[in-house]
Amino acid sequence: MRISRLFYLIIILFCCASINVFSQQNDHIFPPADAAKSFINYDGQGFIINGKKTYLVSAGVEYARIPHQLWYDRLLRLKRAGFNCIEMYTFWDFHEPHEGQFDFAGDHDLDAFLKLIKKLDMYAIVRVGPYYCAEWSFGGYPIWLHFKNNMVVREPNAEFEKYADRFFDKLIPIVSNNQINHGGSVVMVQLENEHSAGWGTLEPNEYFTHLRKKALSLGLQVPYFFSGLHHGADPAGNGTHAFDNSNRPNPWFTTEFWTVWYNFYGSSQKDADQFGRRTWKIIEHGGGGYNYYMAHGGTNFGYSNNDEDAASYDYGAAVGQTGDLRPIYYQFKANALFARSFESILSNAVDATANYKNILADTGVRVYARHSENGDIAFLDNPNKNEATVQVNISDHQLPEVGIKLAAEEIMPVIKGFKLTPQITIDYAITRVLGLSKQGNTYTLVAYGPTGSNAEIKLSANAPFQTKLDKPSAVSAKIVMLKPEFTDKAPTVYNFKSGATTVRIIAMSTELANRTWFPEVGGKQYVITGPEYLGDISIKNNQLQLSTEYFWVQDKQYPVWVFSEGSTKTINVKSTPVKHTEEIALSNWQTKDASATNADYDDSKWLKSNIAEQMGADGDLSSYAWYRTNISVANAGSYILKVKNGGDRASIYIDGKHVVTAKVPGNITLPDLKQGRHTLAIFTAHDGRNKLYDYYGAVQYKDAKGLSGEILLQKDKNATLTDWKMLDAADKDAVKNGVPAFENAVSYKLGDDAFDKKRGYKWFQTIITAENGNVPRSLYLRGIPAGSVVFVNDKKFEKPEDGAPGFSIPLNGVFNPSNKNTLTIFVENTRGGRKGGLNAAPEVVVEHKDDIALNNWRMKGGPGDDQSLAGWSVLQSNANYDRPQFYKTSFVIPPMSTNIHAMWRVTFEGLGHGSIWVNGHNLGRYPEKIPVKSLYIPEVWLNKGSNSLVVYDEDGNKPDKIKIIAEKAASRDAEIVKL
């Protein structure tokens, strides 16, 4: 079921509230070094690249989420949509998964990715971390950082900086060597990411200073900034002010303009309209550019997902996970092509809204305007939920005569006084303009609108116009008054020649505008209309060749119109109807046990430890780990397995028999445990590590997975403390005076916000009792904020700053069985805007003669060898499993024409939790957490003949219902058009 729009809105509002507070503090950019200034620079209005004012239209793309064989395809799709820049993260763990072992080859080849961007004549913004967020596992930190003592992240800390420096020593030279002043694509760099303390040029502490100096020492010369600039789902907001002013040192820019959201798959026309409007708002208010996050989301292959998503990171993006194009793609193309076509205005403009306050009679439609020496743009902004018909006042004439209709919430730019050449001016263009192309001595302007809609364009020139129009609206010697006609049957072409220059105006329907492209090849510009997508374009043997695509679900195929300098050609494309295969048959399934539960299982080569080590301690990077030990039970009965730290799921096996599956950490009941010696095997799994957004501090125990620390086998349940009182504290020094009297305290419920999201200090207190004569041995506290101070009676304890979710307090010699014993906790809420208090119930561990501290653990991470040929047997129809299981089958891609590109997906209906491999490539985790019930199989990972499919299901669920199906909305047929 698709996640509700209300829920989505709540997420967006929450994120906007939590991020924009920081992002508005400082949105400045550090200037380039002198060596780079002639290549990349800026002023208050816009960016200057290679000496030319340039409007940056950037697309967020993560190379880590795309097989490198598909990089070119995805980047070209974005280039065709008018993007001139690619923004990316450089995830630390993606390049240094194991300590000291760096990977910059294949899918990890950042240098190749940056050079490919350059080859496509695009720019790059590189966000180098060392923290990333991005819904990526552990925020991009390598797992091995967990196991470093005193590892405090995102704060001044020599230990963390040492390892970050070593990574930067490998990473930054790659980025530096690809800077634009070295012939590369990189025009800006971001250090850190979404850090609450430092955005833009704000450098609040030595940690930021260290990052800056380190990057500069490694050759960073292009402009750079900290954390980000203007993040949000609607970065322009609802204000009416211009972004520019005389004091701005750099243009307004947003590095994360969130499009749709990461819990969506696909997007609709409604999304296109909404985010198209939000883009126009950036342009109309004077933004110097923008970066969509994400323009293409991709896939979390392997175990790279965080705990909020699984395999798909589709994001509802313009270019989908499989490379398909959504309605939002064509809208973003319209925004981008316009902004870049008129960057000579937009990147040099000042606010001119006051000059256009009387341009409309309809005051229900707003007007914002930009002015430069090259011309003006007035934006007709209909903020209403209803369509509006407007006329533009030009020299006391209301144009068009019958008005032009603006859709609900539509923003339409109107060009005014634009100098096309020194001799020719677009006096006004009251129409939707897709783009402008200079084709030698021909300037081609593409105007569009709904079929039959109205528009008006006026041109003037120093020399008389020559035209062959059959029915021009008005043509005098040096003036053209044109009322273009919009139809969905074919573009309407108007040619006006003045001197040696031709102005060609192509009018077409919105549908045809969506299918219009502005490619370049051989140093020549083309305008091409008709294909649903235009890929590569080349010239071979003096013949133009176009690679076009048509999606399986399309309902109309147009001819191809090619507009070049002084030439228009039409090719009727008559594709033969093709019967598409939509499902692939699977061979018979095989299976093998993937568990380690039996008493005689050989775990001698596993990691050995006295207490349980958290998942990843053995260097494994997967989401799985097995733990084994032996226990001796003196008295039969029901026991509690107490796991204090770790996460997330644990399946318990006693002597090879499955007992229970439960969440960890926590108390797990083991019923009917018999007297004697037993083998205990525990399988642990998780669905992604937390991305650590807005977390600063120790990571040794932060979001630990598997089992961690001391584990007890207890005969009786622990006592849970629930009767809490709360008392205000004046300040931080209140704790120095010891525990106060609680006569005026009020009742407090665990988990409630005690601070009303404000900074402050509180005391919390409850009573510890000796139940049934058992004297408490220790107190385990979970959900106590870092820095809290704890008192048991008058004995003071402080929570260690190690990132662990809980800590133990020994009560021997502190607890008095004959008196009232109090537990008091002093808590500081360090940051406004956040809830504060006690999040979990502390537990009292009582002494009992049958309590067992479990030790001598063996641990091994990973699912096992999914590609091993040994141990497989035919899957029986009546088989049932209660433990992790491998399943294997094969399939053959049916013979198809090379121009058919089916996007195959494997379903996971009937399965529990796990991973799927195709030909040895891990497609990622299932089940998905978004409305898609299958995993994408990148076409470059498929063989023409036989292909292998391996499933690892943690729960042992059988693969009876798995299918390989084509995603029809994303599958497409290619067509080579020659002329």
CSV table of N, CA, C and O in Angstrom, one decimal, residues 782-862:
chain,number,residue,atom,x,y,z
A,782,ARG,N,18.9,1.8,30.7
A,782,ARG,CA,18.9,2.0,29.3
A,782,ARG,C,18.0,3.3,29.0
A,782,ARG,O,17.1,3.6,29.8
A,783,GLY,N,18.3,4.0,28.0
A,783,GLY,CA,17.5,5.2,27.6
A,783,GLY,C,17.8,6.4,28.5
A,783,GLY,O,17.0,7.3,28.6
A,784,ILE,N,19.0,6.4,29.1
A,784,ILE,CA,19.4,7.5,29.9
A,784,ILE,C,20.3,8.4,29.1
A,784,ILE,O,21.3,7.9,28.5
A,785,PRO,N,20.1,9.6,28.9
A,785,PRO,CA,20.9,10.5,28.0
A,785,PRO,C,22.3,10.5,28.4
A,785,PRO,O,22.7,10.4,29.6
A,786,ALA,N,23.2,10.6,27.4
A,786,ALA,CA,24.6,10.8,27.7
A,786,ALA,C,24.9,12.0,28.6
A,786,ALA,O,24.2,13.0,28.5
A,787,GLY,N,25.8,11.9,29.6
A,787,GLY,CA,26.1,13.0,30.5
A,787,GLY,C,25.2,13.0,31.7
A,787,GLY,O,25.4,13.9,32.5
A,788,SER,N,24.3,12.1,31.8
A,788,SER,CA,23.4,12.0,33.0
A,788,SER,C,24.2,11.6,34.2
A,788,SER,O,25.2,10.9,34.1
A,789,VAL,N,23.7,12.1,35.4
A,789,VAL,CA,24.4,11.7,36.6
A,789,VAL,C,23.3,10.9,37.4
A,789,VAL,O,22.2,11.4,37.6
A,790,VAL,N,23.8,9.8,38.0
A,790,VAL,CA,22.9,8.9,38.7
A,790,VAL,C,23.3,8.7,40.1
A,790,VAL,O,24.5,8.7,40.4
A,791,PHE,N,22.3,8.7,41.0
A,791,PHE,CA,22.6,8.5,42.4
A,791,PHE,C,21.8,7.3,42.9
A,791,PHE,O,20.6,7.2,42.6
A,792,VAL,N,22.4,6.3,43.5
A,792,VAL,CA,21.7,5.3,44.2
A,792,VAL,C,22.0,5.6,45.7
A,792,VAL,O,23.1,5.5,46.2
A,793,ASN,N,20.9,5.9,46.3
A,793,ASN,CA,21.0,6.5,47.7
A,793,ASN,C,21.9,7.8,47.6
A,793,ASN,O,21.6,8.7,46.8
A,794,ASP,N,23.0,7.8,48.2
A,794,ASP,CA,23.9,9.0,48.1
A,794,ASP,C,25.1,8.7,47.3
A,794,ASP,O,26.0,9.5,47.2
A,795,LYS,N,25.2,7.5,46.7
A,795,LYS,CA,26.3,7.1,45.9
A,795,LYS,C,26.1,7.7,44.5
A,795,LYS,O,25.1,7.4,43.8
A,796,LYS,N,27.2,8.4,43.9
A,796,LYS,CA,27.1,9.0,42.6
A,796,LYS,C,27.7,8.2,41.5
A,796,LYS,O,28.8,7.7,41.7
A,797,PHE,N,27.0,8.1,40.4
A,797,PHE,CA,27.6,7.4,39.2
A,797,PHE,C,27.3,8.3,38.0
A,797,PHE,O,26.3,8.9,37.9
A,798,GLU,N,28.2,8.3,37.0
A,798,GLU,CA,28.0,9.1,35.8
A,798,GLU,C,28.0,8.1,34.6
A,798,GLU,O,28.9,7.2,34.5
A,799,LYS,N,27.1,8.4,33.7
A,799,LYS,CA,27.0,7.5,32.5
A,799,LYS,C,28.2,7.8,31.6
A,799,LYS,O,28.5,8.9,31.3
A,800,PRO,N,29.0,6.8,31.2
A,800,PRO,CA,30.1,7.0,30.3
A,800,PRO,C,29.7,7.6,29.0
A,800,PRO,O,28.6,7.3,28.5
A,801,GLU,N,30.6,8.4,28.4
A,801,GLU,CA,30.4,9.0,27.1
A,801,GLU,C,30.9,8.0,26.0
A,801,GLU,O,31.7,8.4,25.2
A,802,ASP,N,30.4,6.8,26.0
A,802,ASP,CA,30.9,5.8,25.0
A,802,ASP,C,29.9,5.4,24.0
A,802,ASP,O,30.2,4.6,23.1
A,803,GLY,N,28.8,6.1,24.0
A,803,GLY,CA,27.8,5.8,22.9
A,803,GLY,C,26.9,4.6,23.2
A,803,GLY,O,26.0,4.3,22.4
A,804,ALA,N,27.2,3.9,24.3
A,804,ALA,CA,26.4,2.7,24.6
A,804,ALA,C,25.0,3.1,25.0
A,804,ALA,O,24.8,4.1,25.7
A,805,PRO,N,24.0,2.3,24.7
A,805,PRO,CA,22.6,2.7,25.0
A,805,PRO,C,22.3,2.6,26.5
A,805,PRO,O,21.4,3.1,27.0
A,806,GLY,N,23.1,1.8,27.2
A,806,GLY,CA,22.9,1.6,28.6
A,806,GLY,C,24.2,1.4,29.4
A,806,GLY,O,25.2,1.2,28.8
A,807,PHE,N,24.1,1.3,30.7
A,807,PHE,CA,25.3,1.0,31.5
A,807,PHE,C,24.8,0.4,32.8
A,807,PHE,O,23.7,0.6,33.3
A,808,SER,N,25.7,-0.4,33.4
A,808,SER,CA,25.4,-1.1,34.7
A,808,SER,C,26.0,-0.4,35.9
A,808,SER,O,27.1,0.2,35.8
A,809,ILE,N,25.3,-0.5,37.0
A,809,ILE,CA,25.8,0.1,38.2
A,809,ILE,C,25.7,-1.0,39.3
A,809,ILE,O,24.7,-1.6,39.6
A,810,PRO,N,26.9,-1.4,39.8
A,810,PRO,CA,26.9,-2.5,40.8
A,810,PRO,C,26.3,-1.9,42.1
A,810,PRO,O,26.6,-0.8,42.5
A,811,LEU,N,25.5,-2.8,42.7
A,811,LEU,CA,24.8,-2.3,44.0
A,811,LEU,C,25.3,-2.9,45.2
A,811,LEU,O,24.9,-2.6,46.3
A,812,ASN,N,26.3,-3.8,45.1
A,812,ASN,CA,26.9,-4.4,46.3
A,812,ASN,C,27.5,-3.3,47.2
A,812,ASN,O,28.4,-2.5,46.7
A,813,GLY,N,27.2,-3.2,48.4
A,813,GLY,CA,27.6,-2.2,49.3
A,813,GLY,C,26.9,-0.9,49.2
A,813,GLY,O,27.2,0.0,50.0
A,814,VAL,N,26.0,-0.8,48.2
A,814,VAL,CA,25.3,0.5,48.0
A,814,VAL,C,23.8,0.3,48.4
A,814,VAL,O,23.2,1.2,49.1
A,815,PHE,N,23.3,-0.9,48.1
A,815,PHE,CA,21.9,-1.1,48.4
A,815,PHE,C,21.7,-1.6,49.9
A,815,PHE,O,22.5,-2.5,50.3
A,816,ASN,N,20.8,-1.1,50.6
A,816,ASN,CA,20.5,-1.5,52.0
A,816,ASN,C,19.2,-2.2,52.1
A,816,ASN,O,18.1,-1.6,51.9
A,817,PRO,N,19.2,-3.5,52.3
A,817,PRO,CA,17.9,-4.3,52.2
A,817,PRO,C,16.9,-3.9,53.3
A,817,PRO,O,15.7,-4.1,53.1
A,818,SER,N,17.4,-3.2,54.3
A,818,SER,CA,16.5,-2.9,55.4
A,818,SER,C,15.9,-1.5,55.4
A,818,SER,O,15.0,-1.2,56.1
A,819,ASN,N,16.4,-0.7,54.4
A,819,ASN,CA,15.9,0.7,54.4
A,819,ASN,C,15.3,1.0,53.0
A,819,ASN,O,15.4,0.2,52.1
A,820,LYS,N,14.7,2.2,52.9
A,820,LYS,CA,14.2,2.7,51.6
A,820,LYS,C,15.4,3.1,50.7
A,820,LYS,O,16.3,3.8,51.1
A,821,ASN,N,15.4,2.5,49.5
A,821,ASN,CA,16.5,2.8,48.6
A,821,ASN,C,16.0,3.6,47.4
A,821,ASN,O,15.0,3.3,46.8
A,822,THR,N,16.7,4.7,47.1
A,822,THR,CA,16.2,5.6,46.0
A,822,THR,C,17.2,5.6,44.8
A,822,THR,O,18.4,5.5,45.0
A,823,LEU,N,16.6,5.7,43.7
A,823,LEU,CA,17.4,5.9,42.4
A,823,LEU,C,17.0,7.2,41.9
A,823,LEU,O,15.8,7.5,41.6
A,824,THR,N,18.0,8.1,41.8
A,824,THR,CA,17.8,9.5,41.3
A,824,THR,C,18.7,9.8,40.1
A,824,THR,O,19.9,9.4,40.1
A,825,ILE,N,18.1,10.4,39.1
A,825,ILE,CA,18.9,10.7,37.9
A,825,ILE,C,18.7,12.2,37.5
A,825,ILE,O,17.6,12.7,37.5
A,826,PHE,N,19.9,12.8,37.3
A,826,PHE,CA,19.9,14.2,36.9
A,826,PHE,C,20.1,14.2,35.4
A,826,PHE,O,21.1,13.7,34.9
A,827,VAL,N,19.2,14.9,34.7
A,827,VAL,CA,19.3,14.9,33.2
A,827,VAL,C,19.3,16.3,32.7
A,827,VAL,O,18.6,17.2,33.1
A,828,GLU,N,20.2,16.5,31.7
A,828,GLU,CA,20.2,17.8,31.0
A,828,GLU,C,19.7,17.6,29.5
A,828,GLU,O,20.1,16.7,28.8
A,829,ASN,N,18.8,18.5,29.1
A,829,ASN,CA,18.3,18.5,27.7
A,829,ASN,C,19.2,19.6,27.0
A,829,ASN,O,19.0,20.7,27.2
A,830,THR,N,20.1,19.1,26.2
A,830,THR,CA,21.2,20.0,25.8
A,830,THR,C,20.8,20.8,24.6
A,830,THR,O,21.5,21.8,24.3
A,831,ARG,N,19.7,20.5,23.9
A,831,ARG,CA,19.4,21.2,22.7
A,831,ARG,C,17.9,21.5,22.6
A,831,ARG,O,17.1,20.5,22.8
A,832,GLY,N,17.5,22.7,22.2
A,832,GLY,CA,16.1,23.0,22.0
A,832,GLY,C,15.6,22.3,20.8
A,832,GLY,O,16.3,22.0,19.9
A,833,GLY,N,14.3,22.2,20.8
A,833,GLY,CA,13.6,21.5,19.7
A,833,GLY,C,13.6,20.0,19.8
A,833,GLY,O,13.1,19.3,18.8
A,834,ARG,N,14.1,19.5,20.8
A,834,ARG,CA,14.1,18.0,21.0
A,834,ARG,C,13.4,17.6,22.3
A,834,ARG,O,13.5,18.3,23.3
A,835,LYS,N,12.8,16.4,22.2
A,835,LYS,CA,12.2,15.9,23.5
A,835,LYS,C,13.3,15.5,24.4
A,835,LYS,O,14.5,15.2,24.0
A,836,GLY,N,13.0,15.4,25.7
A,836,GLY,CA,14.0,15.0,26.7
A,836,GLY,C,13.3,14.3,27.8
A,836,GLY,O,12.1,14.5,28.1
A,837,GLY,N,14.1,13.5,28.5
A,837,GLY,CA,13.6,12.7,29.7
A,837,GLY,C,14.2,11.4,29.7
A,837,GLY,O,15.4,11.2,29.3
A,838,LEU,N,13.5,10.4,30.3
A,838,LEU,CA,13.9,9.0,30.3
A,838,LEU,C,13.1,8.2,29.3
A,838,LEU,O,11.9,8.2,29.3
A,839,ASN,N,13.8,7.5,28.5
A,839,ASN,CA,13.2,6.8,27.4
A,839,ASN,C,12.9,5.3,27.6
A,839,ASN,O,12.1,4.7,26.9
A,840,ALA,N,13.5,4.8,28.6
A,840,ALA,CA,13.3,3.3,28.9
A,840,ALA,C,13.3,3.1,30.4
A,840,ALA,O,13.8,3.9,31.2
A,841,ALA,N,12.7,2.0,30.8
A,841,ALA,CA,12.6,1.6,32.2
A,841,ALA,C,13.9,0.9,32.6
A,841,ALA,O,14.3,-0.1,32.1
A,842,PRO,N,14.6,1.5,33.6
A,842,PRO,CA,15.8,0.8,34.2
A,842,PRO,C,15.4,-0.5,34.8
A,842,PRO,O,14.2,-0.6,35.3
A,843,GLU,N,16.3,-1.4,34.8
A,843,GLU,CA,16.0,-2.8,35.3
A,843,GLU,C,16.9,-3.1,36.5
A,843,GLU,O,18.1,-2.7,36.4
A,844,VAL,N,16.4,-3.7,37.5
A,844,VAL,CA,17.2,-4.2,38.6
A,844,VAL,C,17.5,-5.7,38.4
A,844,VAL,O,16.6,-6.5,38.2
A,845,VAL,N,18.8,-6.0,38.4
A,845,VAL,CA,19.2,-7.4,38.3
A,845,VAL,C,19.4,-7.9,39.7
A,845,VAL,O,20.2,-7.4,40.4
A,846,VAL,N,18.6,-8.9,40.0
A,846,VAL,CA,18.7,-9.5,41.4
A,846,VAL,C,19.6,-10.7,41.5
A,846,VAL,O,19.8,-11.4,40.5
A,847,GLU,N,20.2,-10.9,42.6
A,847,GLU,CA,21.0,-12.0,42.8
A,847,GLU,C,20.2,-13.3,43.0
A,847,GLU,O,19.1,-13.3,43.6
A,848,HIS,N,20.7,-14.4,42.3
A,848,HIS,CA,20.0,-15.7,42.5
A,848,HIS,C,21.1,-16.8,42.3
A,848,HIS,O,21.9,-16.6,41.5
A,849,LYS,N,20.9,-17.8,43.1
A,849,LYS,CA,22.0,-18.8,43.1
A,849,LYS,C,22.1,-19.5,41.7
A,849,LYS,O,23.1,-20.1,41.4
A,850,ASP,N,21.0,-19.5,40.9
A,850,ASP,CA,21.1,-20.2,39.6
A,850,ASP,C,21.4,-19.2,38.5
A,850,ASP,O,21.4,-19.6,37.3
A,851,ASP,N,21.7,-17.9,38.7
A,851,ASP,CA,22.1,-17.0,37.7
A,851,ASP,C,23.4,-17.5,37.0
A,851,ASP,O,24.3,-17.9,37.7
A,852,ILE,N,23.4,-17.3,35.7
A,852,ILE,CA,24.6,-17.8,34.9
A,852,ILE,C,25.1,-16.6,34.1
A,852,ILE,O,24.3,-16.1,33.3
A,853,ALA,N,26.4,-16.3,34.2
A,853,ALA,CA,27.0,-15.3,33.3
A,853,ALA,C,27.6,-16.1,32.2
A,853,ALA,O,28.5,-16.9,32.4
A,854,LEU,N,27.1,-15.9,31.0
A,854,LEU,CA,27.5,-16.7,29.8
A,854,LEU,C,28.8,-16.1,29.2
A,854,LEU,O,28.9,-14.9,29.0
A,855,ASN,N,29.8,-16.9,29.0
A,855,ASN,CA,31.0,-16.5,28.4
A,855,ASN,C,31.6,-17.6,27.5
A,855,ASN,O,30.8,-18.4,27.0
A,856,ASN,N,32.8,-17.4,27.1
A,856,ASN,CA,33.4,-18.3,26.1
A,856,ASN,C,32.6,-18.4,24.8
A,856,ASN,O,32.2,-19.5,24.3
A,857,TRP,N,32.4,-17.2,24.2
A,857,TRP,CA,31.6,-17.1,23.0
A,857,TRP,C,32.4,-17.4,21.7
A,857,TRP,O,33.6,-17.1,21.7
A,858,ARG,N,31.7,-17.9,20.7
A,858,ARG,CA,32.2,-18.0,19.4
A,858,ARG,C,31.3,-17.2,18.5
A,858,ARG,O,30.1,-17.3,18.6
A,859,MET,N,31.9,-16.4,17.5
A,859,MET,CA,31.0,-15.6,16.7
A,859,MET,C,31.5,-15.6,15.2
A,859,MET,O,32.8,-15.6,15.0
A,860,LYS,N,30.6,-15.7,14.3
A,860,LYS,CA,31.0,-15.6,12.9
A,860,LYS,C,29.9,-14.8,12.1
A,860,LYS,O,28.7,-15.1,12.2
A,861,GLY,N,30.3,-13.8,11.4
A,861,GLY,CA,29.3,-13.0,10.6
A,861,GLY,C,29.1,-13.6,9.2
A,861,GLY,O,29.9,-14.3,8.7
A,862,GLY,N,28.0,-13.1,8.6
A,862,GLY,CA,27.7,-13.5,7.2
A,862,GLY,C,26.7,-14.6,7.1
A,862,GLY,O,26.5,-15.4,8.0
